[in-house]
PDB file of C-alpha atoms in Angstrom:
ATOM      1  CA  MET A1086       0.000   0.000   0.000  1.00 36.00           C
ATOM      2  CA  CYS A1087       1.439   3.401  -0.990  1.00 39.00           C
ATOM      3  CA  ALA A1088       2.104   6.275   1.462  1.00 40.00           C
ATOM      4  CA  ALA A1089      -0.931   8.259   0.279  1.00 39.00           C
ATOM      5  CA  GLN A1090      -3.174   5.264   0.903  1.00 38.00           C
ATOM      6  CA  ASN A1091      -1.651   4.789   4.364  1.00 42.00           C
ATOM      7  CA  GLU A1092      -2.407   8.384   5.260  1.00 42.00           C
ATOM      8  CA  GLY A1093      -5.997   7.924   4.123  1.00 42.00           C
ATOM      9  CA  VAL A1094      -6.369   4.971   6.484  1.00 38.00           C
ATOM     10  CA  ASP A1095      -4.702   6.917   9.336  1.00 43.00           C
ATOM     11  CA  GLN A1096      -7.154   9.794   8.921  1.00 46.00           C
ATOM     12  CA  GLN A1097      -9.909   7.417   9.976  1.00 45.00           C
ATOM     13  CA  SER A1098      -8.115   6.475  13.177  1.00 51.00           C
ATOM     14  CA  PRO A1099      -8.651   8.916  16.087  1.00 50.00           C
ATOM     15  CA  LYS A1100      -5.828   7.264  18.011  1.00 52.00           C
ATOM     16  CA  THR A1101      -3.355   7.798  15.184  1.00 78.00           C
ATOM     17  CA  SER A1102      -4.457  11.413  14.719  1.00 79.00           C
ATOM     18  CA  LEU A1103      -4.075  12.045  18.452  1.00 86.00           C
ATOM     19  CA  GLN A1104      -0.618  10.498  18.487  1.00 89.00           C
ATOM     20  CA  ARG A1105       0.416  12.609  15.518  1.00 89.00           C
ATOM     21  CA  GLY A1106      -1.018  15.733  17.104  1.00 88.00           C
ATOM     22  CA  LEU A1107       0.989  15.121  20.267  1.00 89.00           C
ATOM     23  CA  ALA A1108       4.093  14.447  18.187  1.00 92.00           C
ATOM     24  CA  ILE A1109       3.584  17.792  16.449  1.00 92.00           C
ATOM     25  CA  LEU A1110       3.342  19.595  19.801  1.00 91.00           C
ATOM     26  CA  ARG A1111       6.621  18.027  20.881  1.00 90.00           C
ATOM     27  CA  ALA A1112       8.248  18.933  17.563  1.00 92.00           C
ATOM     28  CA  VAL A1113       7.101  22.552  17.833  1.00 91.00           C
ATOM     29  CA  ALA A1114       8.359  22.704  21.419  1.00 88.00           C
ATOM     30  CA  GLY A1115      11.709  21.344  20.282  1.00 87.00           C
ATOM     31  CA  HIS A1116      12.295  24.424  18.129  1.00 87.00           C
ATOM     32  CA  GLY A1117      11.974  26.714  21.150  1.00 79.00           C
ATOM     33  CA  ALA A1118      10.976  30.366  21.067  1.00 76.00           C
ATOM     34  CA  ASP A1119      11.954  30.798  17.402  1.00 80.00           C
ATOM     35  CA  GLY A1120       9.167  28.470  16.339  1.00 89.00           C
ATOM     36  CA  ALA A1121       9.119  25.976  13.480  1.00 92.00           C
ATOM     37  CA  ARG A1122       8.127  26.099   9.818  1.00 94.00           C
ATOM     38  CA  LEU A1123       5.731  23.580   8.329  1.00 95.00           C
ATOM     39  CA  SER A1124       8.602  21.987   6.417  1.00 94.00           C
ATOM     40  CA  ASP A1125      10.659  21.695   9.636  1.00 93.00           C
ATOM     41  CA  ILE A1126       7.885  19.861  11.469  1.00 94.00           C
ATOM     42  CA  ALA A1127       7.095  17.560   8.551  1.00 94.00           C
ATOM     43  CA  ARG A1128      10.778  16.691   8.186  1.00 94.00           C
ATOM     44  CA  ASP A1129      11.262  16.122  11.926  1.00 92.00           C
ATOM     45  CA  LEU A1130       8.340  13.688  12.065  1.00 92.00           C
ATOM     46  CA  GLY A1131       8.718  12.026   8.678  1.00 92.00           C
ATOM     47  CA  MET A1132       5.218  13.159   7.627  1.00 91.00           C
ATOM     48  CA  THR A1133       4.069  14.709   4.378  1.00 93.00           C
ATOM     49  CA  PRO A1134       3.475  18.487   4.408  1.00 93.00           C
ATOM     50  CA  PRO A1135      -0.259  18.137   3.597  1.00 93.00           C
ATOM     51  CA  THR A1136      -0.865  15.793   6.560  1.00 91.00           C
ATOM     52  CA  THR A1137       1.243  17.975   8.843  1.00 93.00           C
ATOM     53  CA  HIS A1138      -0.619  21.087   7.727  1.00 94.00           C
ATOM     54  CA  ARG A1139      -4.015  19.455   8.293  1.00 93.00           C
ATOM     55  CA  LEU A1140      -3.125  18.528  11.872  1.00 93.00           C
ATOM     56  CA  LEU A1141      -1.564  21.917  12.550  1.00 93.00           C
ATOM     57  CA  LYS A1142      -4.791  23.631  11.449  1.00 93.00           C
ATOM     58  CA  VAL A1143      -6.682  21.665  14.109  1.00 92.00           C
ATOM     59  CA  LEU A1144      -4.137  22.572  16.800  1.00 92.00           C
ATOM     60  CA  VAL A1145      -4.219  26.242  15.804  1.00 93.00           C
ATOM     61  CA  ALA A1146      -8.028  26.250  15.863  1.00 92.00           C
ATOM     62  CA  ASP A1147      -7.918  24.800  19.400  1.00 89.00           C
ATOM     63  CA  ARG A1148      -5.247  27.392  20.367  1.00 89.00           C
ATOM     64  CA  MET A1149      -2.742  24.729  21.304  1.00 89.00           C
ATOM     65  CA  VAL A1150      -0.438  26.163  18.640  1.00 92.00           C
ATOM     66  CA  ASP A1151      -0.022  29.747  17.407  1.00 92.00           C
ATOM     67  CA  TYR A1152       0.775  30.586  13.783  1.00 92.00           C
ATOM     68  CA  ASP A1153       2.680  33.724  12.774  1.00 90.00           C
ATOM     69  CA  GLY A1154       1.627  34.583   9.224  1.00 89.00           C
ATOM     70  CA  THR A1155       4.578  36.949   8.764  1.00 89.00           C
ATOM     71  CA  SER A1156       7.362  34.531   9.684  1.00 90.00           C
ATOM     72  CA  LYS A1157       5.270  31.477   8.708  1.00 92.00           C
ATOM     73  CA  ARG A1158       6.341  29.780  11.933  1.00 93.00           C
ATOM     74  CA  TYR A1159       4.389  27.786  14.494  1.00 94.00           C
ATOM     75  CA  ARG A1160       4.857  28.125  18.255  1.00 91.00           C
ATOM     76  CA  LEU A1161       3.178  26.547  21.276  1.00 88.00           C
ATOM     77  CA  GLY A1162      -0.068  28.345  22.064  1.00 86.00           C
ATOM     78  CA  LEU A1163      -1.011  30.204  25.226  1.00 76.00           C
ATOM     79  CA  ASP A1164      -3.836  27.786  26.023  1.00 77.00           C
ATOM     80  CA  LEU A1165      -1.317  24.972  26.362  1.00 75.00           C
ATOM     81  CA  PHE A1166       0.514  26.922  29.070  1.00 69.00           C
ATOM     82  CA  VAL A1167      -2.774  27.785  30.770  1.00 67.00           C
ATOM     83  CA  MET A1168      -3.549  24.075  30.994  1.00 69.00           C
ATOM     84  CA  ALA A1169      -0.098  23.447  32.461  1.00 64.00           C
ATOM     85  CA  ALA A1170      -0.630  26.159  35.066  1.00 57.00           C
ATOM     86  CA  GLN A1171      -4.000  24.687  35.996  1.00 58.00           C
ATOM     87  CA  ALA A1172      -2.362  21.294  36.405  1.00 56.00           C
ATOM     88  CA  GLY A1173       0.066  22.861  38.860  1.00 51.00           C
ATOM     89  CA  ALA A1174      -2.778  24.072  41.055  1.00 50.00           C
ATOM     90  CA  CYS A1175      -3.684  20.558  42.200  1.00 51.00           C
ATOM     91  CA  GLY A1176      -1.796  17.712  43.771  1.00 64.00           C
ATOM     92  CA  SER A1177       0.772  19.944  45.473  1.00 85.00           C
ATOM     93  CA  LEU A1178       3.773  18.401  47.180  1.00 90.00           C
ATOM     94  CA  ARG A1179       2.529  19.671  50.527  1.00 90.00           C
ATOM     95  CA  ASP A1180      -0.916  18.108  50.043  1.00 90.00           C
ATOM     96  CA  ILE A1181       0.560  14.811  48.871  1.00 91.00           C
ATOM     97  CA  SER A1182       3.015  14.649  51.748  1.00 94.00           C
ATOM     98  CA  ARG A1183       0.828  15.811  54.654  1.00 93.00           C
ATOM     99  CA  PRO A1184      -0.786  12.420  55.430  1.00 94.00           C
ATOM    100  CA  ILE A1185       2.614  10.767  55.039  1.00 95.00           C
ATOM    101  CA  LEU A1186       4.202  13.131  57.560  1.00 95.00           C
ATOM    102  CA  LEU A1187       1.418  12.499  60.041  1.00 95.00           C
ATOM    103  CA  ARG A1188       1.700   8.744  59.574  1.00 94.00           C
ATOM    104  CA  LEU A1189       5.484   8.829  59.990  1.00 95.00           C
ATOM    105  CA  SER A1190       5.272  10.992  63.102  1.00 94.00           C
ATOM    106  CA  ALA A1191       2.735   8.628  64.680  1.00 93.00           C
ATOM    107  CA  THR A1192       4.667   5.501  63.672  1.00 93.00           C
ATOM    108  CA  LEU A1193       8.175   6.668  64.532  1.00 93.00           C
ATOM    109  CA  ARG A1194       7.182   8.972  67.411  1.00 93.00           C
ATOM    110  CA  ASP A1195       9.638  11.554  66.107  1.00 93.00           C
ATOM    111  CA  THR A1196       9.324  14.975  64.471  1.00 93.00           C
ATOM    112  CA  VAL A1197       9.205  14.663  60.676  1.00 95.00           C
ATOM    113  CA  PHE A1198      10.162  17.396  58.215  1.00 95.00           C
ATOM    114  CA  LEU A1199       9.489  17.966  54.524  1.00 96.00           C
ATOM    115  CA  LEU A1200      12.120  20.217  52.949  1.00 95.00           C
ATOM    116  CA  VAL A1201      12.293  21.609  49.417  1.00 94.00           C
ATOM    117  CA  ARG A1202      15.228  23.159  47.654  1.00 93.00           C
ATOM    118  CA  SER A1203      15.190  26.927  47.159  1.00 90.00           C
ATOM    119  CA  GLY A1204      18.340  28.042  45.378  1.00 91.00           C
ATOM    120  CA  PHE A1205      21.261  27.632  47.790  1.00 93.00           C
ATOM    121  CA  ASP A1206      18.897  26.896  50.686  1.00 93.00           C
ATOM    122  CA  ALA A1207      16.281  24.396  51.783  1.00 93.00           C
ATOM    123  CA  VAL A1208      12.862  25.534  53.036  1.00 92.00           C
ATOM    124  CA  CYS A1209      10.683  23.648  55.497  1.00 92.00           C
ATOM    125  CA  LEU A1210       7.496  23.034  53.504  1.00 92.00           C
ATOM    126  CA  ASP A1211       5.788  21.114  56.325  1.00 93.00           C
ATOM    127  CA  ARG A1212       6.447  19.293  59.596  1.00 92.00           C
ATOM    128  CA  ALA A1213       4.642  16.931  61.944  1.00 93.00           C
ATOM    129  CA  ASP A1214       5.767  17.075  65.560  1.00 91.00           C
ATOM    130  CA  GLY A1215       6.499  13.994  67.628  1.00 89.00           C
ATOM    131  CA  PRO A1216       6.038  13.694  71.393  1.00 88.00           C
ATOM    132  CA  PHE A1217       9.631  14.666  72.213  1.00 83.00           C
ATOM    133  CA  PRO A1218      10.481  18.392  72.024  1.00 77.00           C
ATOM    134  CA  ILE A1219      13.526  19.000  69.820  1.00 79.00           C
ATOM    135  CA  SER A1220      15.402  21.897  68.275  1.00 75.00           C
ATOM    136  CA  SER A1221      15.757  22.118  64.505  1.00 79.00           C
ATOM    137  CA  PHE A1222      17.681  24.243  62.020  1.00 77.00           C
ATOM    138  CA  THR A1223      14.597  25.350  60.091  1.00 78.00           C
ATOM    139  CA  GLY A1224      12.285  25.917  63.063  1.00 76.00           C
ATOM    140  CA  ASP A1225       8.651  26.202  62.003  1.00 82.00           C
ATOM    141  CA  VAL A1226       7.102  25.777  58.558  1.00 86.00           C
ATOM    142  CA  GLY A1227       8.604  28.348  56.189  1.00 87.00           C
ATOM    143  CA  GLY A1228      11.974  28.308  57.956  1.00 89.00           C
ATOM    144  CA  ARG A1229      15.061  28.351  55.767  1.00 90.00           C
ATOM    145  CA  VAL A1230      18.466  26.720  56.148  1.00 91.00           C
ATOM    146  CA  MET A1231      21.579  26.575  53.955  1.00 92.00           C
ATOM    147  CA  LEU A1232      21.965  23.447  51.845  1.00 94.00           C
ATOM    148  CA  GLY A1233      24.359  21.198  53.748  1.00 92.00           C
ATOM    149  CA  VAL A1234      23.141  22.208  57.205  1.00 91.00           C
ATOM    150  CA  GLY A1235      20.952  19.529  58.778  1.00 90.00           C
ATOM    151  CA  GLN A1236      20.163  16.051  57.500  1.00 93.00           C
ATOM    152  CA  GLY A1237      17.338  16.941  55.099  1.00 95.00           C
ATOM    153  CA  SER A1238      19.218  19.695  53.293  1.00 95.00           C
ATOM    154  CA  LEU A1239      22.362  17.542  53.239  1.00 96.00           C
ATOM    155  CA  ALA A1240      20.395  14.740  51.571  1.00 97.00           C
ATOM    156  CA  ILE A1241      19.345  17.178  48.823  1.00 97.00           C
ATOM    157  CA  LEU A1242      22.827  18.665  48.369  1.00 97.00           C
ATOM    158  CA  SER A1243      24.478  15.244  48.229  1.00 96.00           C
ATOM    159  CA  HIS A1244      22.330  14.120  45.307  1.00 96.00           C
ATOM    160  CA  LEU A1245      22.743  17.196  43.110  1.00 95.00           C
ATOM    161  CA  PRO A1246      24.906  16.955  39.963  1.00 94.00           C
ATOM    162  CA  GLU A1247      28.554  17.463  40.920  1.00 93.00           C
ATOM    163  CA  GLU A1248      28.973  20.816  39.141  1.00 93.00           C
ATOM    164  CA  GLU A1249      25.837  22.192  40.799  1.00 93.00           C
ATOM    165  CA  GLN A1250      26.951  20.750  44.114  1.00 95.00           C
ATOM    166  CA  GLN A1251      30.273  22.558  43.940  1.00 94.00           C
ATOM    167  CA  GLU A1252      28.537  25.826  43.087  1.00 95.00           C
ATOM    168  CA  VAL A1253      26.364  25.496  46.196  1.00 94.00           C
ATOM    169  CA  ILE A1254      29.380  24.708  48.384  1.00 94.00           C
ATOM    170  CA  ARG A1255      31.333  27.717  47.070  1.00 94.00           C
ATOM    171  CA  PHE A1256      28.367  29.998  47.766  1.00 94.00           C
ATOM    172  CA  ASN A1257      27.504  28.596  51.192  1.00 93.00           C
ATOM    173  CA  LEU A1258      30.949  28.167  52.742  1.00 91.00           C
ATOM    174  CA  PRO A1259      31.388  31.891  53.545  1.00 91.00           C
ATOM    175  CA  ARG A1260      27.868  31.873  55.051  1.00 89.00           C
ATOM    176  CA  MET A1261      28.841  28.978  57.316  1.00 86.00           C
ATOM    177  CA  GLN A1262      31.709  30.770  59.046  1.00 83.00           C
ATOM    178  CA  GLY A1263      31.483  30.376  62.802  1.00 75.00           C
ATOM    179  CA  MET A1264      29.198  27.328  62.581  1.00 73.00           C
ATOM    180  CA  GLY A1265      31.512  24.896  64.365  1.00 68.00           C
ATOM    181  CA  LEU A1266      32.394  21.785  62.349  1.00 66.00           C
ATOM    182  CA  LEU A1267      30.793  23.035  59.153  1.00 75.00           C
ATOM    183  CA  ASP A1268      33.707  23.642  56.796  1.00 83.00           C
ATOM    184  CA  GLU A1269      34.745  22.386  53.355  1.00 88.00           C
ATOM    185  CA  VAL A1270      36.259  19.156  54.678  1.00 89.00           C
ATOM    186  CA  TYR A1271      33.111  18.378  56.657  1.00 87.00           C
ATOM    187  CA  LEU A1272      30.845  19.035  53.653  1.00 91.00           C
ATOM    188  CA  HIS A1273      32.829  16.894  51.219  1.00 93.00           C
ATOM    189  CA  THR A1274      33.089  14.082  53.763  1.00 93.00           C
ATOM    190  CA  ALA A1275      29.376  14.255  54.583  1.00 93.00           C
ATOM    191  CA  ILE A1276      28.378  14.364  50.895  1.00 95.00           C
ATOM    192  CA  ALA A1277      30.519  11.336  50.029  1.00 96.00           C
ATOM    193  CA  ARG A1278      29.115   9.377  52.950  1.00 96.00           C
ATOM    194  CA  THR A1279      25.518  10.345  52.135  1.00 96.00           C
ATOM    195  CA  ARG A1280      25.900   9.373  48.466  1.00 95.00           C
ATOM    196  CA  ARG A1281      27.484   6.057  49.456  1.00 96.00           C
ATOM    197  CA  GLN A1282      24.819   5.020  51.955  1.00 95.00           C
ATOM    198  CA  GLY A1283      21.798   6.734  50.350  1.00 95.00           C
ATOM    199  CA  PHE A1284      20.802   8.789  53.394  1.00 96.00           C
ATOM    200  CA  ALA A1285      22.213  11.569  55.568  1.00 95.00           C
ATOM    201  CA  ASN A1286      22.966  11.159  59.268  1.00 92.00           C
ATOM    202  CA  GLN A1287      26.261  13.022  59.617  1.00 82.00           C
ATOM    203  CA  PRO A1288      26.422  14.596  63.093  1.00 77.00           C
ATOM    204  CA  SER A1289      27.333  18.276  63.131  1.00 70.00           C
ATOM    205  CA  GLY A1290      27.343  18.749  66.913  1.00 65.00           C
ATOM    206  CA  MET A1291      25.439  22.011  66.515  1.00 74.00           C
ATOM    207  CA  LEU A1292      22.259  20.793  68.233  1.00 75.00           C
ATOM    208  CA  PRO A1293      23.390  18.943  71.376  1.00 77.00           C
ATOM    209  CA  GLY A1294      21.306  15.887  72.230  1.00 82.00           C
ATOM    210  CA  VAL A1295      19.551  15.916  68.845  1.00 87.00           C
ATOM    211  CA  SER A1296      20.174  13.559  65.911  1.00 87.00           C
ATOM    212  CA  GLY A1297      18.482  13.125  62.569  1.00 92.00           C
ATOM    213  CA  VAL A1298      18.168  11.224  59.328  1.00 95.00           C
ATOM    214  CA  GLY A1299      17.370  12.619  55.889  1.00 96.00           C
ATOM    215  CA  VAL A1300      16.556  10.955  52.570  1.00 98.00           C
ATOM    216  CA  PRO A1301      16.177  12.658  49.166  1.00 97.00           C
ATOM    217  CA  ILE A1302      12.972  12.961  47.171  1.00 97.00           C
ATOM    218  CA  PHE A1303      13.452  12.901  43.403  1.00 95.00           C
ATOM    219  CA  ASP A1304      11.221  14.334  40.685  1.00 90.00           C
ATOM    220  CA  HIS A1305      10.269  12.490  37.485  1.00 85.00           C
ATOM    221  CA  GLN A1306      13.568  13.495  35.879  1.00 86.00           C
ATOM    222  CA  GLY A1307      15.607  12.060  38.718  1.00 91.00           C
ATOM    223  CA  ARG A1308      16.548  15.417  40.233  1.00 91.00           C
ATOM    224  CA  ALA A1309      16.793  15.791  44.009  1.00 94.00           C
ATOM    225  CA  VAL A1310      14.187  18.488  44.724  1.00 94.00           C
ATOM    226  CA  ALA A1311      13.118  17.759  48.284  1.00 96.00           C
ATOM    227  CA  ALA A1312      13.818  15.600  51.327  1.00 96.00           C
ATOM    228  CA  LEU A1313      12.118  13.767  54.161  1.00 97.00           C
ATOM    229  CA  SER A1314      13.906  13.902  57.491  1.00 95.00           C
ATOM    230  CA  ILE A1315      13.358  13.240  61.149  1.00 93.00           C
ATOM    231  CA  GLY A1316      14.706  14.969  64.218  1.00 91.00           C
ATOM    232  CA  THR A1317      14.912  12.972  67.411  1.00 90.00           C
ATOM    233  CA  LEU A1318      16.718  12.627  70.731  1.00 90.00           C
ATOM    234  CA  THR A1319      20.167  11.145  70.180  1.00 88.00           C
ATOM    235  CA  GLU A1320      19.574   8.257  72.570  1.00 91.00           C
ATOM    236  CA  ARG A1321      16.563   7.159  70.507  1.00 91.00           C
ATOM    237  CA  LEU A1322      18.518   6.791  67.272  1.00 89.00           C
ATOM    238  CA  THR A1323      20.441   3.637  68.066  1.00 90.00           C
ATOM    239  CA  GLU A1324      22.352   1.745  65.367  1.00 89.00           C
ATOM    240  CA  GLU A1325      19.664  -0.945  65.345  1.00 90.00           C
ATOM    241  CA  ARG A1326      16.811   1.567  65.000  1.00 93.00           C
ATOM    242  CA  LEU A1327      18.640   3.616  62.349  1.00 94.00           C
ATOM    243  CA  GLY A1328      18.228   0.927  59.683  1.00 94.00           C
ATOM    244  CA  VAL A1329      14.497   0.650  60.325  1.00 95.00           C
ATOM    245  CA  VAL A1330      13.987   4.426  60.222  1.00 95.00           C
ATOM    246  CA  VAL A1331      15.948   4.769  56.974  1.00 96.00           C
ATOM    247  CA  SER A1332      13.975   1.966  55.320  1.00 96.00           C
ATOM    248  CA  ILE A1333      10.646   3.583  56.270  1.00 96.00           C
ATOM    249  CA  LEU A1334      11.720   7.067  55.162  1.00 97.00           C
ATOM    250  CA  GLN A1335      13.040   5.804  51.825  1.00 97.00           C
ATOM    251  CA  ARG A1336       9.821   3.915  51.130  1.00 96.00           C
ATOM    252  CA  GLU A1337       7.712   7.009  51.819  1.00 96.00           C
ATOM    253  CA  ALA A1338      10.064   9.269  49.835  1.00 96.00           C
ATOM    254  CA  ALA A1339       9.717   6.946  46.829  1.00 96.00           C
ATOM    255  CA  SER A1340       5.935   7.145  47.171  1.00 95.00           C
ATOM    256  CA  ILE A1341       6.074  10.953  47.143  1.00 94.00           C
ATOM    257  CA  SER A1342       8.430  10.937  44.147  1.00 94.00           C
ATOM    258  CA  ARG A1343       5.929   8.964  42.090  1.00 91.00           C
ATOM    259  CA  GLN A1344       3.200  11.538  42.810  1.00 89.00           C
ATOM    260  CA  ILE A1345       5.156  14.750  42.263  1.00 87.00           C
ATOM    261  CA  ASN A1346       3.449  17.320  40.049  1.00 79.00           C
ATOM    262  CA  PRO A1347       6.119  18.866  37.768  1.00 73.00           C
ATOM    263  CA  PHE A1348       4.222  22.173  37.734  1.00 70.00           C
ATOM    264  CA  ASP A1349       3.999  22.447  41.526  1.00 74.00           C
ATOM    265  CA  LYS A1350       5.039  25.989  42.463  1.00 71.00           C
ATOM    266  CA  ALA A1351       6.517  24.676  45.732  1.00 72.00           C
ATOM    267  CA  LEU A1352       9.278  23.091  43.638  1.00 74.00           C
ATOM    268  CA  THR A1353       9.940  26.176  41.524  1.00 62.00           C
ATOM    269  CA  ARG A1354       9.040  29.095  43.807  1.00 57.00           C
ATOM    270  CA  PRO A1355       8.854  27.718  47.376  1.00 57.00           C
ATOM    271  CA  ALA A1356       8.821  31.159  49.010  1.00 52.00           C
ATOM    272  CA  THR A1357       5.473  31.970  47.391  1.00 52.00           C
ATOM    273  CA  THR A1358       3.937  28.952  49.113  1.00 53.00           C
ATOM    274  CA  PHE A1359       4.240  30.693  52.471  1.00 52.00           C
ATOM    275  CA  GLY A1360       3.543  34.304  51.531  1.00 44.00           C
ATOM    276  CA  SER A1361       5.358  36.519  54.000  1.00 38.00           C
ATOM    277  CA  GLN A1362       6.360  33.668  56.311  1.00 41.00           C
ATOM    278  CA  ALA A1363       9.412  32.576  54.366  1.00 39.00           C
ATOM    279  CA  PRO A1364      12.464  34.803  54.528  1.00 35.00           C
ATOM    280  CA  GLN A1365      13.691  35.996  51.146  1.00 32.00           C
TER     281      GLN A1365
END
C-alpha cells in the first residue's frame, strides 16, 4: 500500500491522529521560542506536508499552537501553558506529603520534616511534631536553612549533579563561618558518605542531644528536589533503630516521588507557598 493510501487509512483512526497531534506539539516545542516552519515539522516527524498542515490547522483552531503569518512559523499556544498552570494548582507536594508526615510521626514517634530546595537553601514546607520536644535548624514551617546544614538539606545537596553541588558549596561556605564543624572538609566528607549510603545522618554537633536522618525525594527526571527527614533525641537513634527508620523514610520518599506534580510551584518558587512567612 502506498504512502498516500496509508495516510488515508490513518485519517480514519482517532488514536493515530491524536498520536500525531501530540508528536507535532513536541516537535514545535523542540524548536523553542523561534518556532518551526511547516517543512521543519514535517521533516522532523517524517510526515508529508499536507498531513502535517491538516493537523496543525486543528491545533491552531484549538489554540494549542499559534501561527505567525509573517514569519510562517508555528509556536506553542497560550492555552497549552494555561492548561499546564492549571495542572500545577492541584496535587501539590505539601498536600501529597501531609498524610505521610502524620503517619510517619505517629509511627516513629519523632518529628518529621518535609524540605524543598530553594536556590542555595532548603525551606521547610511542612512538619509533623512527635512527642519529644527537639530543636531544629529550620524551626517552624517556612523556615530556611543553607543546603548542607541539617540532614534533610544535606540529603538534597548530596544528590545534586557534581557541578551544581560545587557551586552550592562555594556559595555557602562563607555563610557557614562560625558554625563549628561546618567547613569544606566536613561538607565533602558528609556528601561522600551520604551518596554512598543513600541517606544523611552526619552529626554536626550544633544541636546537642539531637540527631536526625534525611533521605532525598526525586522528581520524574531524577533530580533531588526535596527531602524527608526526622529529628529525634540522640539516645533514641540507636544503630539498630537507624536501619528501620531509613527503610521507612526511603519507602515514603519513593511514594512521594511517584506523585510529584512537575508544575507544583513549591518546587519552583517555594517562598510563594508561604507568603510573607518565608524569609527571602
